[in-house]
Every structure is written in C-alpha cells, then in structure tokens.
Short mmCIF file of C-alpha atoms and ligand atoms in Angstrom, two decimals:
data_model
loop_
_atom_site.label_atom_id
_atom_site.label_comp_id
_atom_site.label_asym_id
_atom_site.label_seq_id
_atom_site.Cartn_x
_atom_site.Cartn_y
_atom_site.Cartn_z
CA UNK B 1 22.73 -2.34 -24.80
CA UNK B 2 21.30 -1.48 -21.43
CA UNK B 3 23.61 -0.65 -18.52
CA UNK B 4 20.85 -1.68 -16.10
CA UNK B 5 20.55 -4.74 -14.21
CA UNK B 6 17.65 -6.68 -15.69
CA UNK B 7 15.83 -7.29 -12.36
CA UNK B 8 12.61 -5.76 -13.72
CA UNK B 9 10.50 -7.11 -16.54
CA UNK B 10 9.88 -3.75 -18.05
CA UNK B 11 7.04 -3.08 -20.48
CA UNK B 12 8.07 -1.39 -23.66
CA UNK B 13 6.61 1.98 -22.93
CA UNK B 14 8.67 5.10 -21.82
CA UNK B 15 6.41 7.46 -20.14
CA UNK B 16 7.48 11.15 -20.30
CA UNK B 17 4.81 13.13 -18.65
CA UNK B 18 1.53 12.93 -16.78
CA UNK B 19 -1.33 15.05 -15.73
CA UNK B 20 -3.94 13.67 -13.41
CA UNK B 21 -4.87 10.18 -14.60
CA UNK B 22 -3.43 10.66 -17.98
CA UNK B 23 0.24 9.88 -19.08
CA UNK B 24 2.00 10.38 -22.38
CA UNK B 25 4.89 8.43 -23.67
CA UNK B 26 7.98 9.61 -25.66
CA UNK B 27 6.08 9.03 -28.88
CA UNK B 28 3.09 11.04 -27.76
CA UNK B 29 0.80 8.11 -27.23
CA UNK B 30 -1.81 8.72 -24.49
CA UNK B 31 -2.66 6.31 -21.71
CA UNK B 32 -5.05 6.28 -18.86
CA UNK B 33 -2.84 5.34 -15.92
CA UNK B 34 -4.86 2.89 -13.87
CA UNK B 35 -1.65 1.72 -11.99
CA UNK B 36 -0.81 5.01 -10.22
CA UNK B 37 2.76 3.81 -10.16
CA UNK B 38 1.37 0.87 -8.12
CA UNK B 39 -0.99 2.78 -5.78
CA UNK B 40 1.56 5.63 -5.23
CA UNK B 41 0.27 8.67 -7.24
CA UNK B 42 -2.71 9.10 -4.86
CA UNK B 43 -3.64 12.51 -6.32
CA UNK B 44 -2.60 11.61 -9.91
CA UNK B 45 0.26 13.08 -11.79
CA UNK B 46 1.52 16.59 -11.31
CA UNK B 47 -1.28 17.62 -8.99
CA UNK B 48 -1.02 21.40 -8.69
CA UNK B 49 -1.03 21.32 -4.86
CA UNK B 50 1.85 18.86 -4.85
CA UNK B 51 3.74 20.88 -7.53
CA UNK B 52 3.41 23.92 -5.38
CA UNK B 53 4.40 22.23 -2.14
CA UNK B 54 7.56 20.83 -3.75
CA UNK B 55 8.36 24.21 -5.26
CA UNK B 56 7.79 26.16 -2.05
CA UNK B 57 9.75 23.61 0.12
CA UNK B 58 12.63 23.21 -2.32
CA UNK B 59 13.39 26.90 -2.11
CA UNK B 60 13.49 26.77 1.74
CA UNK B 61 15.08 23.51 2.86
CA UNK B 62 15.42 19.99 1.49
CA UNK B 63 17.33 18.09 4.14
CA UNK B 64 18.73 18.59 7.60
CA UNK B 65 18.93 15.09 9.18
CA UNK B 66 17.23 13.83 12.32
CA UNK B 67 20.01 15.31 14.42
CA UNK B 68 17.59 18.25 14.69
CA UNK B 69 13.99 18.97 15.63
CA UNK B 70 11.50 18.40 12.86
CA UNK B 71 8.37 20.67 13.11
CA UNK B 72 7.21 19.16 9.70
CA UNK B 73 7.24 15.63 11.03
CA UNK B 74 5.64 16.61 14.26
CA UNK B 75 2.78 18.10 12.39
CA UNK B 76 2.44 15.15 9.85
CA UNK B 77 2.57 12.67 12.74
CA UNK B 78 -0.34 14.60 14.48
CA UNK B 79 -2.44 14.62 11.27
CA UNK B 80 -1.85 10.87 10.69
CA UNK B 81 -2.83 9.71 14.20
CA UNK B 82 -5.77 12.15 14.63
CA UNK B 83 -8.81 10.31 15.92
CA UNK B 84 -7.08 6.90 15.67
CA UNK B 85 -6.06 4.70 18.62
CA UNK B 86 -2.51 5.01 17.51
CA UNK B 87 -0.22 7.68 19.07
CA UNK B 88 3.18 7.91 17.48
CA UNK B 89 4.79 7.95 14.07
CA UNK B 90 8.25 7.17 12.75
CA UNK B 91 9.25 8.19 9.10
CA UNK B 92 11.48 6.38 6.68
CA UNK B 93 11.61 6.06 2.88
CA UNK B 94 9.85 2.95 1.64
CA UNK B 95 7.41 0.18 2.46
CA UNK B 96 10.18 -2.40 3.01
CA UNK B 97 11.77 -0.05 5.49
CA UNK B 98 8.55 0.67 7.27
CA UNK B 99 8.04 -3.11 7.78
CA UNK B 100 11.68 -3.45 8.94
CA UNK B 101 10.83 -0.82 11.60
CA UNK B 102 7.64 -2.70 12.56
CA UNK B 103 9.44 -6.05 12.81
CA UNK B 104 12.26 -4.52 14.85
CA UNK B 105 9.79 -2.75 17.11
CA UNK B 106 7.76 -5.87 17.95
CA UNK B 107 10.85 -7.96 18.53
CA UNK B 108 12.35 -5.42 20.93
CA UNK B 109 9.17 -4.71 22.71
CA UNK B 110 8.08 -8.29 23.31
CA UNK B 111 11.58 -9.89 23.55
CA UNK B 112 10.02 -12.60 21.26
CA UNK B 113 10.89 -13.40 17.79
CA UNK B 114 8.04 -15.51 16.28
CA UNK B 115 5.92 -13.56 13.84
CA UNK B 116 2.96 -15.19 12.06
CA UNK B 117 2.65 -14.10 8.38
CA UNK B 118 0.40 -15.44 5.55
CA UNK B 119 0.79 -17.06 2.18
CA UNK B 120 0.72 -14.74 -0.81
CA UNK B 121 1.50 -11.82 1.35
CA UNK B 122 3.98 -9.15 0.25
CA UNK B 123 5.96 -7.03 2.58
CA UNK B 124 9.03 -5.96 0.69
CA UNK B 125 12.49 -6.97 -0.53
CA UNK B 126 14.84 -6.30 2.36
CA UNK B 127 15.84 -9.19 4.49
CA UNK B 128 13.27 -8.88 7.19
CA UNK B 129 10.47 -7.76 4.91
CA UNK B 130 11.42 -10.53 2.43
CA UNK B 131 11.45 -13.13 5.18
CA UNK B 132 7.98 -12.01 6.17
CA UNK B 133 6.69 -12.28 2.60
CA UNK B 134 4.76 -15.56 2.05
CA UNK B 135 5.87 -16.12 -1.57
CA UNK B 136 8.73 -18.46 -2.54
CA UNK B 137 9.40 -16.55 -5.70
CA UNK B 138 10.36 -13.56 -3.66
CA UNK B 139 12.49 -15.48 -1.14
CA UNK B 140 14.37 -18.05 -3.39
CA UNK B 141 18.04 -17.86 -3.88
CA UNK B 142 19.01 -15.53 -1.10
CA UNK B 143 20.23 -17.92 1.51
CA UNK B 144 19.15 -18.07 5.19
CA UNK B 145 16.29 -15.85 5.86
CA UNK B 146 15.57 -13.93 9.09
CA UNK B 147 14.31 -16.65 11.37
CA UNK B 148 11.01 -17.30 13.01
CA UNK B 149 8.53 -16.06 10.51
CA UNK B 150 5.72 -18.70 10.41
CA UNK B 151 3.77 -18.67 7.19
CA UNK B 152 0.28 -19.81 7.38
CA UNK B 153 -2.53 -20.04 4.85
CA UNK B 154 -4.54 -16.70 4.70
CA UNK B 155 -8.12 -16.64 6.10
CA UNK B 156 -7.65 -20.01 7.75
CA UNK B 157 -8.95 -19.59 11.38
CA UNK B 158 -8.06 -23.15 12.47
CA UNK B 159 -4.39 -22.88 11.28
CA UNK B 160 -4.04 -19.51 13.06
CA UNK B 161 -5.40 -20.83 16.29
CA UNK B 162 -3.13 -23.84 16.11
CA UNK B 163 -0.08 -21.70 15.48
CA UNK B 164 -0.44 -18.99 18.10
CA UNK B 165 1.48 -19.76 21.38
CA UNK B 166 3.39 -18.11 24.15
CA UNK B 167 6.35 -17.46 21.94
CA UNK B 168 4.35 -15.35 19.41
CA UNK B 169 5.37 -11.85 19.22
CA UNK B 170 3.11 -10.71 16.51
CA UNK B 171 0.75 -11.48 13.70
CA UNK B 172 1.44 -9.40 10.46
CA UNK B 173 -1.04 -9.06 7.57
CA UNK B 174 -2.45 -6.91 4.78
CA UNK B 175 -6.09 -6.14 5.00
CA UNK B 176 -6.24 -6.75 1.21
CA UNK B 177 -3.19 -8.64 -0.13
CA UNK B 178 -2.11 -6.48 -3.05
CA UNK B 179 0.75 -8.17 -4.86
CA UNK B 180 -0.69 -11.63 -3.97
CA UNK B 181 -3.80 -11.15 -5.96
CA UNK B 182 -6.15 -8.56 -4.37
CA UNK B 183 -7.31 -11.02 -1.60
CA UNK B 184 -9.18 -9.27 1.16
CA UNK B 185 -9.14 -10.58 4.80
CA UNK B 186 -12.45 -12.34 5.53
CA UNK B 187 -14.63 -10.85 8.29
CA UNK B 188 -14.35 -14.20 10.11
CA UNK B 189 -10.59 -14.25 10.00
CA UNK B 190 -10.37 -10.62 11.07
CA UNK B 191 -12.56 -11.51 14.00
CA UNK B 192 -10.33 -14.38 14.96
CA UNK B 193 -7.20 -12.26 14.82
CA UNK B 194 -8.97 -9.65 16.92
CA UNK B 195 -9.97 -12.18 19.60
CA UNK B 196 -6.42 -13.47 19.85
CA UNK B 197 -5.05 -9.95 19.91
CA UNK B 198 -7.50 -8.81 22.70
CA UNK B 199 -6.95 -11.88 24.87
CA UNK B 200 -3.13 -12.23 24.69
CA UNK B 201 -0.08 -10.14 24.48
CA UNK B 202 0.47 -11.02 20.89
CA UNK B 203 0.95 -7.72 18.80
CA UNK B 204 -0.72 -6.95 15.59
CA UNK B 205 1.11 -5.30 12.61
CA UNK B 206 -1.08 -4.32 9.66
CA UNK B 207 0.85 -3.54 6.46
CA UNK B 208 -1.08 -0.71 4.83
CA UNK B 209 1.69 0.21 2.44
CA UNK B 210 -0.76 -0.44 -0.53
CA UNK B 211 -4.18 -0.19 1.24
CA UNK B 212 -3.50 2.85 3.24
CA UNK B 213 -4.08 6.61 2.60
CA UNK B 214 -7.49 6.56 1.19
CA UNK B 215 -6.98 3.67 -1.31
CA UNK B 216 -9.79 1.57 0.09
CA UNK B 217 -12.14 4.59 0.78
CA UNK B 218 -10.96 5.09 4.43
CA UNK B 219 -7.89 6.65 5.83
CA UNK B 220 -6.63 3.09 6.55
CA UNK B 221 -8.12 -0.20 5.48
CA UNK B 222 -8.04 -1.52 9.01
CA UNK B 223 -10.66 1.07 9.95
CA UNK B 224 -13.14 -0.88 7.84
CA UNK B 225 -12.51 -4.02 9.99
CA UNK B 226 -12.68 -4.92 13.73
CA UNK B 227 -8.89 -4.81 13.93
CA UNK B 228 -6.95 -2.34 16.10
CA UNK B 229 -3.37 -2.89 15.14
CA UNK B 230 -0.45 -1.93 17.41
CA UNK B 231 1.60 -0.91 14.39
CA UNK B 232 0.54 0.21 10.96
CA UNK B 233 3.16 0.40 8.18
CA UNK B 234 2.71 2.97 5.33
CA UNK B 235 4.45 4.04 2.09
CA UNK B 236 3.27 4.15 -1.47
CA UNK B 237 0.36 6.49 -1.35
CA UNK B 238 1.75 8.42 1.67
CA UNK B 239 3.98 10.57 -0.66
CA UNK B 240 1.83 10.62 -3.64
CA UNK B 241 4.89 9.88 -5.87
CA UNK B 242 7.68 11.26 -3.56
CA UNK B 243 9.46 8.39 -1.67
CA UNK B 244 8.45 8.33 1.96
CA UNK B 245 7.40 5.49 4.28
CA UNK B 246 6.53 5.24 7.93
CA UNK B 247 4.97 3.46 10.79
CA UNK B 248 2.24 4.45 13.34
CA UNK B 249 2.31 2.74 16.73
CA UNK B 250 0.37 2.74 19.97
CA UNK B 251 1.36 4.59 23.14
CA UNK B 252 2.58 1.34 24.72
CA UNK B 253 5.47 1.08 22.25
CA UNK B 254 6.77 4.60 22.97
CA UNK B 255 9.54 3.57 25.35
CA UNK B 256 10.74 0.74 23.10
CA UNK B 257 11.86 3.09 20.24
CA UNK B 258 13.96 5.37 22.42
CA UNK B 259 17.04 7.37 21.35
CA UNK B 260 19.46 5.42 19.30
CA UNK B 261 17.40 2.28 18.78
CA UNK B 262 16.38 2.87 15.18
CA UNK B 263 16.87 5.54 12.45
CA UNK B 264 17.47 6.50 8.80
CA UNK B 265 19.36 9.40 7.31
CA UNK B 266 16.73 10.58 4.87
CA UNK B 267 13.56 9.48 6.92
CA UNK B 268 11.06 12.21 6.95
CA UNK B 269 13.30 14.91 5.41
CA UNK B 270 11.66 18.34 4.88
CA UNK B 271 11.00 17.79 1.14
CA UNK B 272 9.24 14.43 1.71
CA UNK B 273 7.17 15.66 4.55
CA UNK B 274 6.04 18.82 2.66
CA UNK B 275 4.63 16.59 -0.07
CA UNK B 276 3.22 14.11 2.28
CA UNK B 277 1.47 16.67 4.39
CA UNK B 278 -0.11 18.08 1.22
CA UNK B 279 -1.30 14.52 0.24
CA UNK B 280 -2.73 13.74 3.70
CA UNK B 281 -4.52 17.10 4.08
CA UNK B 282 -6.30 16.19 0.74
CA UNK B 283 -7.07 12.61 1.55
CA UNK B 284 -7.85 12.75 5.18
CA UNK B 285 -11.12 14.56 4.57
CA UNK B 286 -14.45 13.00 4.82
CA UNK B 287 -15.83 14.38 1.56
CA UNK B 288 -12.72 13.17 -0.31
CA UNK B 289 -13.04 9.73 1.16
CA UNK B 290 -16.73 9.60 0.25
CA UNK B 291 -15.80 10.49 -3.33
CA UNK B 292 -13.41 7.53 -3.36
CA UNK B 293 -16.23 5.23 -2.10
CA UNK B 294 -18.67 6.73 -4.62
CA UNK B 295 -16.22 6.25 -7.61
CA UNK B 296 -15.56 2.75 -6.33
CA UNK B 297 -19.26 1.82 -6.41
CA UNK B 298 -19.60 3.49 -9.80
CA UNK B 299 -16.56 1.57 -11.17
CA UNK B 300 -17.78 -1.74 -9.83
CA UNK B 301 -21.27 -1.19 -11.22
CA UNK B 302 -19.98 -0.26 -14.67
CA UNK B 303 -17.64 -3.21 -14.74
CA UNK B 304 -20.42 -5.66 -13.86
CA UNK B 305 -22.62 -4.07 -16.62
CA UNK B 306 -19.96 -4.32 -19.17
CA UNK B 307 -18.43 -7.69 -18.21
CA UNK B 308 -20.85 -9.76 -16.23
CA UNK B 309 -18.63 -12.76 -16.16
CA UNK B 310 -15.78 -11.06 -14.16
CA UNK B 311 -14.96 -11.89 -10.65
CA UNK B 312 -14.35 -8.58 -8.86
CA UNK B 313 -12.36 -8.28 -5.61
CA UNK B 314 -11.10 -5.49 -3.48
CA UNK B 315 -12.31 -2.23 -2.11
CA UNK B 316 -12.33 1.37 -2.88
CA UNK B 317 -10.01 2.07 -5.82
CA UNK B 318 -7.93 -1.13 -5.22
CA UNK B 319 -9.81 -3.65 -7.39
CA UNK B 320 -8.82 -6.94 -8.79
CA UNK B 321 -10.64 -8.52 -11.69
CA UNK B 322 -10.32 -12.06 -12.88
CA UNK B 323 -11.98 -14.32 -15.47
CA UNK B 324 -10.02 -17.65 -14.97
CA UNK B 325 -7.25 -17.00 -17.51
CA UNK B 326 -3.67 -15.64 -17.25
CA UNK B 327 -3.79 -11.90 -17.56
CA UNK B 328 -0.27 -11.23 -18.83
CA UNK B 329 -1.33 -11.17 -22.60
CA UNK B 330 -4.28 -8.92 -21.76
CA UNK B 331 -2.07 -6.48 -19.88
CA UNK B 332 -0.16 -6.06 -23.13
CA UNK B 333 -3.32 -5.55 -25.22
CA UNK B 334 -4.62 -3.18 -22.73
CA UNK B 335 -1.32 -1.10 -22.92
CA UNK B 336 -1.70 -1.01 -26.57
CA UNK B 337 -5.37 0.17 -26.32
CA UNK B 338 -4.20 2.97 -23.96
CA UNK B 339 -5.09 1.61 -20.50
CA UNK B 340 -2.25 0.83 -17.99
CA UNK B 341 -3.03 -1.88 -15.51
CA UNK B 342 -1.02 -4.05 -13.10
CA UNK B 343 -1.19 -7.87 -12.78
CA UNK B 344 -1.52 -9.16 -9.15
CA UNK B 345 -0.58 -12.87 -9.35
CA UNK B 346 -1.04 -14.70 -12.56
CA UNK B 347 -4.73 -14.59 -13.04
CA UNK B 348 -5.71 -11.14 -11.53
CA UNK B 349 -5.73 -7.85 -13.20
CA UNK B 350 -5.34 -4.97 -10.62
CA UNK B 351 -6.90 -1.61 -11.21
CA UNK B 352 -5.43 1.23 -9.06
CA UNK B 353 -6.41 4.50 -10.63
CA UNK B 354 -5.48 7.73 -8.84
CA UNK B 355 -7.97 8.63 -6.10
CA UNK B 356 -8.71 11.67 -8.14
CA UNK B 357 -9.91 9.73 -11.19
CA UNK B 358 -13.04 11.02 -12.69
CA UNK B 359 -16.14 9.12 -13.60
CA UNK B 360 -15.55 9.87 -17.23
CA UNK B 361 -12.09 8.31 -17.04
CA UNK B 362 -13.69 5.22 -15.37
CA UNK B 363 -16.20 5.05 -18.24
CA UNK B 364 -13.35 5.22 -20.78
CA UNK B 365 -11.26 2.52 -18.84
CA UNK B 366 -14.25 0.30 -18.73
CA UNK B 367 -15.06 0.66 -22.43
CA UNK B 368 -11.33 -0.29 -23.19
CA UNK B 369 -11.60 -3.26 -20.88
CA UNK B 370 -14.90 -4.30 -22.55
CA UNK B 371 -13.23 -4.11 -26.06
CA UNK B 372 -10.04 -5.91 -25.06
CA UNK B 373 -11.57 -8.65 -22.80
CA UNK B 374 -14.33 -9.56 -25.16
CA UNK B 375 -12.23 -9.82 -28.35
C1 PLP I 1 4.78 -2.45 -2.18
C2 PLP I 1 4.53 -3.17 -0.91
C3 PLP I 1 5.59 -3.20 0.06
C4 PLP I 1 7.02 -2.75 -0.25
O1 PLP I 1 7.21 -1.38 -0.46
P1 PLP I 1 8.51 -0.72 -1.14
O2 PLP I 1 8.34 0.71 -1.07
O3 PLP I 1 8.57 -1.27 -2.56
O4 PLP I 1 9.62 -1.27 -0.31
C5 PLP I 1 5.30 -3.70 1.30
N1 PLP I 1 4.12 -4.09 1.53
C6 PLP I 1 3.07 -4.06 0.75
C7 PLP I 1 1.73 -4.40 1.17
C8 PLP I 1 3.26 -3.52 -0.53
O5 PLP I 1 2.21 -3.46 -1.45
#
C-alpha cells in the first residue's frame, strides 16, 4: 500500500541512477532518457560540472535567506540578461511560481487585471498559473479561479485583435506550447502580437519554463521570433535538475517590484544559484547552442528517414511527433524497449533529450522508435 496521494499516473519504472542521457532502474535495466525529467536535466544526469558545483557550494553555504545580499544571484542575473533587452531578474523555485511573479508584476505595474492566454497552454498548478492555463482538465474542480484571464484560440489573429482592449494588462504565451502538444506560435501570430505590443501599453509575458535555457537552440525561444517580451518566466532547464525558477523583466518594471512587494524564502538560495550558474555558463555559449541546433537537424533528418509518415513539430531538442493515433500505448512499449519519452496531449509524443545528447544516442533512439512504431 502506498502512503502517497495518487495525484500522478506513475509509470512502473523506478529509476535509481543516471549518467548523461542514460538512466538505470532498480532492476539494472538501461534506458535512454529522452524526457530529461521533462526538459529539466539540461546537461544530462550527474554532469561532472554540476556534481562539482554542488559539492563545492554545499561545503560553504546552502541557505541564508534574502534578508542579506546575494553576490551569487547578482552574477547569475547579469549572465542571464547579458545582450538581451531585459534588465532584471527575480529568483524563485518553480515554473508556477515564476508565472505567479509575472502575473503579479503585470497586475501591479499596469493597475489592470485582464490577461489574455491561449487554449492548450500550460502555466502551472498554483491558483494564478492554473487560472492562466487554457486546459479544462487542469482547472476543473477547484472552485472560483483568479479572475480576468481570457482564453483565446492559439494562433488566431482575428480572435486576438477582437479581444485586446484598453482593459488588457498583458498577453501571456509559450513560444512552443509544451504540455499542450508541442504547438509552435506561427510567424503570423507572433507578428500580430508584436504589433499590438508595440502600438499599445499591453505587456507581454513569455513563459519560457519549458522552451528556455537552450532547449530550442537559442538561449530563449523568443529570440527566434520577432517578440520582445517585458517578462520572461523560467524554471525547468534553469537548474539542470536542481529546483529553481525565475523571471527576467525590462527596466520599466524595476520600480514596481520594490522592497516588500514580492518574495520567497528559498528563492535563489546559494546552492540553487551555484548549480544554475554552472548550467547557464555551459548553455549560454554560442558553440554549445550551435551544437543543439546541429543535433536537432540531425535528429529530424534521421526521424524523417526512418519514419516518413511522421508529423514532426517543435524546435531544437523539443520535438513532438505524431502519426494520428493515441500515443499512450506506444509510450509503454517504448519504455519496455528502453527509450523514455513524454506524451504531450493524447496524440503527440514528446522527445526532450538532454542538450548534451550524442548523435550515437539519437541514432539509438531513432532505431528504437522505428522498431516500436512500425510493429
Ligand atoms: C512545466 C511548466 C510550468 C510549470 O512549472 P512547475 O515547475 O511544474 O511549476 C509552467 N509553464 C510551462 C510552459 C511549463 O512547461
């Protein structure tokens, strides 16, 4: 009998250890981890640089609270905003918390409450983030939601234009919807959002919790679009496996988040920052990002050769594949064949290897996919 709430539909695999892209379960069975803990383990499992960062920092200082100065947060914030139009960072512990901060910041800054969000989006499980999430299955049963989130169809320019008005505080979106099925924003839709954003005081929140930190082959996915968000939310890949989240914001927002307006006890504690700085120093490097782009092209090419009937969506190492059937039974078969994957909606299989995955591991994954999907 389990003493756990059964709020997760867990797969019958107990993973015991990991190294790079490979994980091993308690029975010694080996798997290629093409989930990365849902886009979290940026540098794979037990990366020596992260192991060393944790070891070194754990001997010095774990936690002191935001009552005191944080040279580590200062440095990480500088590294994150380097060469971007964004100027300031706030650190918390998860993606939902990052989006809560973003929502609070736009409400306080604009004095307005209407935030436009999209169907099939996912922004987290806390009240604000859940209310922003455009999926009934996430919101149902919890009573009154946080008000004035307007959910529109994604990539529908006319619906967007009709919905924006003087009461609109912000538009909030993922550049590629992750949980909702690996659905990228279209160029046309990004352009429409950009025009509204430029010509009005409507703010723009881009949720990069899944797409950020090199996942799409750029530091942030918005850099591959015309969009210039006022706020970017981050988590997942930011800590490479250690829990940390955060937002980046423009200089205009600086005065709104003044002393006492928002906070969290753990946010940006020295241990989390030491790990995140290590991840970011690795990923925010042109050669590394180029390697992600190269592996992405390689992966897509091999998938097309092996399985020409697949529909492939996504960017970088955030790929969704579909073939018009429910993927759940195939996820189980792939588990058994030694390839861990994540569904994204009922009919899309999400492939999220660590950004350090090798081309040999991609070959092996494609070969397993071919065997399982053609039998
Ligand atoms: C996972 C995810 C979240 C929620 O992050 P948590 O750390 O689970 O709270 C929010 N937004 C997006 C786009 C995500 O993929």
